[in-house]
CSV table of C-alpha atoms in Angstrom, one decimal:
chain,number,residue,atom,x,y,z
F,1,MET,CA,-0.1,0.1,-0.2
F,2,THR,CA,1.4,3.3,-1.1
F,3,LEU,CA,1.4,6.4,1.6
F,4,SER,CA,-1.3,8.3,-0.4
F,5,ASN,CA,-3.6,5.1,-0.4
F,6,HIS,CA,-2.8,4.5,3.5
F,7,ILE,CA,-3.8,8.4,4.3
F,8,LEU,CA,-7.1,7.9,2.3
F,9,LYS,CA,-7.9,4.8,4.3
F,10,ILE,CA,-7.4,6.6,7.7
F,11,VAL,CA,-9.5,9.7,6.3
F,12,SER,CA,-12.2,7.3,5.3
F,13,ILE,CA,-12.4,5.5,8.7
F,14,TRP,CA,-12.5,8.9,10.5
F,15,SER,CA,-15.2,10.0,8.3
F,16,VAL,CA,-17.5,7.0,8.9
F,17,SER,CA,-16.8,7.2,12.5
F,18,ALA,CA,-17.8,10.9,12.6
F,19,LEU,CA,-21.0,10.1,10.5
F,20,LEU,CA,-21.9,7.3,13.2
F,21,LEU,CA,-21.3,9.8,16.0
F,22,PHE,CA,-23.4,12.3,14.5
F,23,ALA,CA,-26.2,9.8,13.7
F,24,THR,CA,-26.2,8.6,17.4
F,25,ALA,CA,-26.2,12.0,18.8
F,26,GLY,CA,-29.2,12.9,16.4
F,27,ASN,CA,-31.1,10.1,17.7
F,28,CYS,CA,-30.5,11.2,21.2
F,29,TRP,CA,-31.7,14.8,20.6
F,30,SER,CA,-34.8,13.5,18.7
F,31,SER,CA,-35.9,11.0,21.4
F,32,ALA,CA,-35.6,13.9,24.1
F,33,LEU,CA,-38.7,15.8,24.8
F,34,ASN,CA,-38.8,19.5,25.1
F,35,GLY,CA,-40.8,21.5,27.5
F,36,ALA,CA,-43.8,22.2,25.0
F,37,GLU,CA,-43.9,18.2,24.3
F,38,ILE,CA,-43.9,17.4,28.1
F,39,LEU,CA,-46.6,20.1,28.9
F,40,ALA,CA,-48.8,18.6,26.2
F,41,ARG,CA,-48.4,15.2,27.4
F,42,VAL,CA,-49.2,16.2,30.8
F,43,ASP,CA,-52.4,18.0,29.9
F,44,ARG,CA,-53.6,15.1,28.0
F,45,ASN,CA,-52.8,12.6,30.9
F,46,LEU,CA,-54.5,14.9,33.5
F,47,GLN,CA,-57.7,15.1,31.3
F,48,PRO,CA,-59.4,14.4,27.9
F,49,GLU,CA,-59.8,17.5,25.8
F,50,SER,CA,-63.7,17.1,26.2
F,51,TYR,CA,-65.2,15.6,29.4
F,52,GLU,CA,-67.5,15.3,32.1
F,53,MET,CA,-66.3,15.1,35.8
F,54,TYR,CA,-67.5,14.6,39.3
F,55,ARG,CA,-65.3,15.9,42.2
F,56,LYS,CA,-65.5,16.9,45.9
F,57,LEU,CA,-63.8,19.9,47.3
F,58,ILE,CA,-62.9,20.1,50.9
F,59,ASN,CA,-61.9,23.4,52.6
F,60,ILE,CA,-60.1,22.9,55.8
F,61,GLU,CA,-59.7,25.8,58.5
F,62,PRO,CA,-56.8,25.8,61.1
F,63,ASP,CA,-59.3,24.6,63.9
F,64,GLY,CA,-60.0,21.5,61.6
F,65,THR,CA,-63.5,22.7,60.7
F,66,LYS,CA,-64.4,21.4,57.1
F,67,LYS,CA,-66.6,22.6,54.5
F,68,GLU,CA,-67.4,20.5,51.4
F,69,PHE,CA,-68.8,20.9,48.0
F,70,VAL,CA,-69.7,18.4,45.4
F,71,LEU,CA,-69.3,19.6,41.7
F,72,TYR,CA,-70.4,18.3,38.4
F,73,SER,CA,-68.0,19.8,35.4
F,74,VAL,CA,-68.1,19.5,31.8
F,75,LYS,CA,-65.0,21.0,29.6
F,76,LYS,CA,-64.5,21.3,25.8
F,77,GLY,CA,-61.6,22.2,23.8
F,78,GLN,CA,-59.0,24.3,25.5
F,79,ASP,CA,-61.1,27.4,26.6
F,80,LYS,CA,-64.5,26.2,27.9
F,81,VAL,CA,-65.4,25.0,31.1
F,82,VAL,CA,-68.7,24.9,33.3
F,83,ALA,CA,-69.0,23.6,36.9
F,84,LEU,CA,-72.5,22.9,38.4
F,85,PHE,CA,-72.8,22.8,42.4
F,86,LEU,CA,-74.6,19.6,43.4
F,87,ASP,CA,-74.0,19.6,47.2
F,88,PRO,CA,-74.5,21.2,49.8
F,89,ALA,CA,-78.3,22.0,49.4
F,90,SER,CA,-77.5,25.8,50.1
F,91,GLU,CA,-75.4,25.8,47.0
F,92,LYS,CA,-77.3,23.6,44.6
F,93,GLY,CA,-78.0,24.8,41.2
F,94,ARG,CA,-75.3,27.4,41.1
F,95,ALA,CA,-73.0,27.2,38.1
F,96,THR,CA,-70.0,28.8,36.9
F,97,LEU,CA,-68.8,29.3,33.3
F,98,ARG,CA,-65.3,29.9,31.9
F,99,LEU,CA,-64.7,31.0,28.4
F,100,GLY,CA,-61.0,31.8,28.0
F,101,ASP,CA,-60.2,34.5,30.6
F,102,ASN,CA,-63.8,35.5,31.2
F,103,MET,CA,-65.8,33.9,34.0
F,104,TRP,CA,-69.3,34.2,35.6
F,105,LEU,CA,-71.4,32.8,38.4
F,106,TYR,CA,-75.2,31.9,38.0
F,107,ILE,CA,-77.3,31.9,41.1
F,108,PRO,CA,-80.6,30.7,40.9
F,109,ASN,CA,-83.4,33.3,41.5
F,110,VAL,CA,-80.8,35.9,40.7
F,111,GLY,CA,-81.6,37.2,37.1
F,112,LYS,CA,-78.4,37.9,35.4
F,113,PRO,CA,-75.2,36.0,35.7
F,114,LEU,CA,-72.4,38.0,37.8
F,115,ARG,CA,-68.9,38.5,36.6
F,116,ILE,CA,-66.3,36.9,38.6
F,117,THR,CA,-62.5,36.9,38.3
F,118,SER,CA,-59.8,34.0,38.3
F,119,LEU,CA,-58.2,35.3,41.6
F,120,GLN,CA,-61.7,35.1,43.3
F,121,SER,CA,-62.9,31.9,45.0
F,122,VAL,CA,-67.0,30.9,44.7
F,123,VAL,CA,-66.4,28.3,47.4
F,124,GLY,CA,-63.8,30.2,49.7
F,125,GLY,CA,-60.7,28.4,51.0
F,126,VAL,CA,-57.3,28.2,49.1
F,127,PHE,CA,-58.5,27.1,45.7
F,128,ASN,CA,-59.6,30.1,43.5
F,129,ASN,CA,-61.9,30.2,40.5
F,130,SER,CA,-59.0,29.5,38.0
F,131,ASP,CA,-58.0,26.2,39.8
F,132,ILE,CA,-61.8,25.1,39.9
F,133,LEU,CA,-62.2,26.1,36.3
F,134,ARG,CA,-58.8,25.2,35.1
F,135,LEU,CA,-58.1,25.2,31.4
F,136,ASP,CA,-55.2,23.0,30.0
F,137,TYR,CA,-51.9,24.2,31.2
F,138,GLY,CA,-50.8,24.5,27.8
F,139,ALA,CA,-53.5,27.0,27.0
F,140,GLU,CA,-52.4,29.6,29.7
F,141,TYR,CA,-48.6,28.9,29.9
F,142,ASP,CA,-45.5,28.5,27.6
F,143,ALA,CA,-42.8,26.3,28.9
F,144,VAL,CA,-39.6,28.5,28.9
F,145,ALA,CA,-37.2,25.8,30.6
F,146,VAL,CA,-36.9,22.4,31.4
F,147,THR,CA,-34.3,20.4,33.5
F,148,GLU,CA,-34.1,17.0,35.0
F,149,GLU,CA,-33.9,15.9,38.6
F,150,GLY,CA,-33.7,12.1,39.1
F,151,ASP,CA,-36.9,10.7,38.2
F,152,ALA,CA,-38.5,14.1,37.5
F,153,TYR,CA,-38.8,16.9,34.8
F,154,ILE,CA,-38.9,20.4,36.3
F,155,LEU,CA,-40.8,22.6,34.1
F,156,GLU,CA,-40.7,26.5,34.4
F,157,LEU,CA,-43.8,28.0,32.9
F,158,LYS,CA,-44.7,31.6,32.2
F,159,ALA,CA,-47.9,32.9,31.5
F,160,LYS,CA,-49.1,33.7,27.9
F,161,SER,CA,-50.9,37.1,29.3
F,162,GLY,CA,-51.2,39.3,32.1
F,163,SER,CA,-54.9,38.0,32.8
F,164,VAL,CA,-53.6,34.4,33.9
F,165,ALA,CA,-53.9,34.0,37.6
F,166,TYR,CA,-50.4,32.9,38.3
F,167,ASP,CA,-47.4,34.7,36.2
F,168,ARG,CA,-45.3,31.8,36.6
F,169,LEU,CA,-45.4,28.1,37.5
F,170,LYS,CA,-42.6,25.7,38.5
F,171,MET,CA,-43.9,22.1,37.6
F,172,ARG,CA,-42.2,18.9,38.9
F,173,VAL,CA,-43.3,15.9,36.5
F,174,ASP,CA,-43.1,12.4,37.0
F,175,LYS,CA,-41.1,10.9,34.2
F,176,LYS,CA,-42.7,7.6,34.1
F,177,ALA,CA,-46.3,8.7,34.7
F,178,MET,CA,-46.0,12.0,32.8
F,179,VAL,CA,-48.1,13.8,35.3
F,180,PRO,CA,-47.4,16.7,37.8
F,181,THR,CA,-46.5,15.9,41.6
F,182,GLY,CA,-46.4,19.4,42.4
F,183,ILE,CA,-46.7,22.8,41.2
F,184,GLU,CA,-45.4,26.2,42.8
F,185,CYS,CA,-47.3,29.1,41.8
F,186,TYR,CA,-46.0,32.6,41.8
F,187,ALA,CA,-47.0,36.1,41.2
F,188,VAL,CA,-45.3,38.7,38.9
F,189,SER,CA,-43.2,40.0,42.0
F,190,GLY,CA,-41.9,36.6,42.4
F,191,MET,CA,-43.8,35.9,45.4
F,192,LEU,CA,-45.0,32.2,46.1
F,193,ILE,CA,-48.9,32.2,46.2
F,194,LYS,CA,-49.7,28.7,46.7
F,195,THR,CA,-48.4,25.3,46.0
F,196,LEU,CA,-50.4,22.4,44.5
F,197,TYR,CA,-49.8,18.9,45.4
F,198,TYR,CA,-50.9,16.3,43.0
F,199,LYS,CA,-51.5,12.6,44.7
F,200,GLU,CA,-52.7,9.0,44.5
F,201,ILE,CA,-52.7,8.0,41.0
F,202,LYS,CA,-56.2,6.1,39.9
F,203,ASP,CA,-57.1,4.4,37.0
F,204,PHE,CA,-60.2,6.2,35.7
F,205,GLY,CA,-61.0,3.9,32.7
F,206,ASP,CA,-60.6,4.4,29.0
F,207,GLY,CA,-56.9,5.0,29.4
F,208,LEU,CA,-56.9,7.8,31.7
F,209,LYS,CA,-54.6,7.1,34.9
F,210,ARG,CA,-53.9,10.2,36.8
F,211,PRO,CA,-53.6,11.7,40.3
F,212,SER,CA,-57.2,11.5,42.0
F,213,VAL,CA,-56.3,14.0,44.7
F,214,LEU,CA,-55.0,17.6,44.4
F,215,GLU,CA,-54.2,19.4,47.7
F,216,THR,CA,-52.9,23.1,48.0
F,217,ASP,CA,-51.9,25.2,50.7
F,218,SER,CA,-50.5,28.8,50.8
F,219,PRO,CA,-48.3,31.0,52.9
F,220,LEU,CA,-50.9,33.8,52.3
F,221,TYR,CA,-53.6,31.5,54.2
F,222,LYS,CA,-51.4,30.0,57.1
F,223,GLY,CA,-53.1,27.1,58.6
F,224,TYR,CA,-55.8,26.6,55.8
F,225,LYS,CA,-55.8,23.9,53.3
F,226,SER,CA,-58.1,22.8,50.5
F,227,VAL,CA,-58.4,19.5,48.9
F,228,MET,CA,-60.1,18.3,45.7
F,229,ILE,CA,-60.9,14.4,45.2
F,230,TYR,CA,-61.6,13.5,41.7
F,231,ALA,CA,-64.3,10.6,41.7
F,232,ARG,CA,-65.2,10.1,38.0
F,233,ILE,CA,-63.7,11.6,34.6
F,234,ASN,CA,-65.3,10.5,31.4
F,235,LYS,CA,-64.8,11.4,27.8
F,236,LYS,CA,-68.0,13.1,26.5
F,237,GLU,CA,-68.9,15.1,23.4
F,238,LEU,CA,-70.6,18.4,24.1
F,239,ALA,CA,-72.4,20.8,22.0
F,240,ASP,CA,-71.1,24.5,22.0
F,241,GLU,CA,-74.3,26.0,23.4
F,242,VAL,CA,-73.8,24.2,26.8
F,243,PHE,CA,-70.6,26.9,27.3
F,244,SER,CA,-73.2,29.9,26.9
F,245,LEU,CA,-74.7,32.2,29.7
F,246,ASN,CA,-78.4,31.1,28.5
F,247,TYR,CA,-77.4,27.3,29.1
F,248,LEU,CA,-76.4,27.8,32.8
F,249,PRO,CA,-79.7,27.1,34.5
F,250,ARG,CA,-79.9,23.8,32.4
F,251,VAL,CA,-76.6,22.4,33.1
F,252,ASP,CA,-78.1,19.6,35.2
F,253,GLU,CA,-79.8,18.4,32.3
F,254,LEU,CA,-76.3,16.9,31.0
F,255,ARG,CA,-76.1,14.3,34.0
């Protein structure tokens, strides 16, 4: 073998090795999930795009006093949610509607639905209206950073607009189940408003396996705690007219 042929052979081996190295690296990059992809999976693993749901809300005060509410909720697409109060009797028939950033409260025997805001709470306690009438996280937040800590992804989420209840979220996502286990909610000032804890994964059927309990506490309400317990979540096709002010007195007909 001449010297020139020997050099060509070495160059050829280097070229093949380099191609294999880049190909391997490319596969690694293509298999890694970015923040937006993780958030999209979290949303679909938490709830179908359109569904009906039964859940109980429990507000617990520092002295142990509890107040409970049972709600029937329906959601369609990314920005339409209705919740109907079934219990206690004093709240029965009340309904709330959310269309994007706009929210209303319907009270039987009161003629016109009332405008409410995301940071108010129709049930008191630590959950606000934004928590109770929650849209997909991806509808309100952009994933601006993602890191890994052991068996979890850590997502940094930024609100898409100033009308969203929390300016920034720090979401811890279980890598295996691809559902959140904890979410810290921050104001524009950087102050921690509350922390949400997703617990007790349950099989709801039809491929939906997600946490069945959501707890929250807040440094703004020391000693108070609120709990949301999910009983049933079913896929359901719903007409657009369900998500209108005129339909609020008739939400119970969907059950």
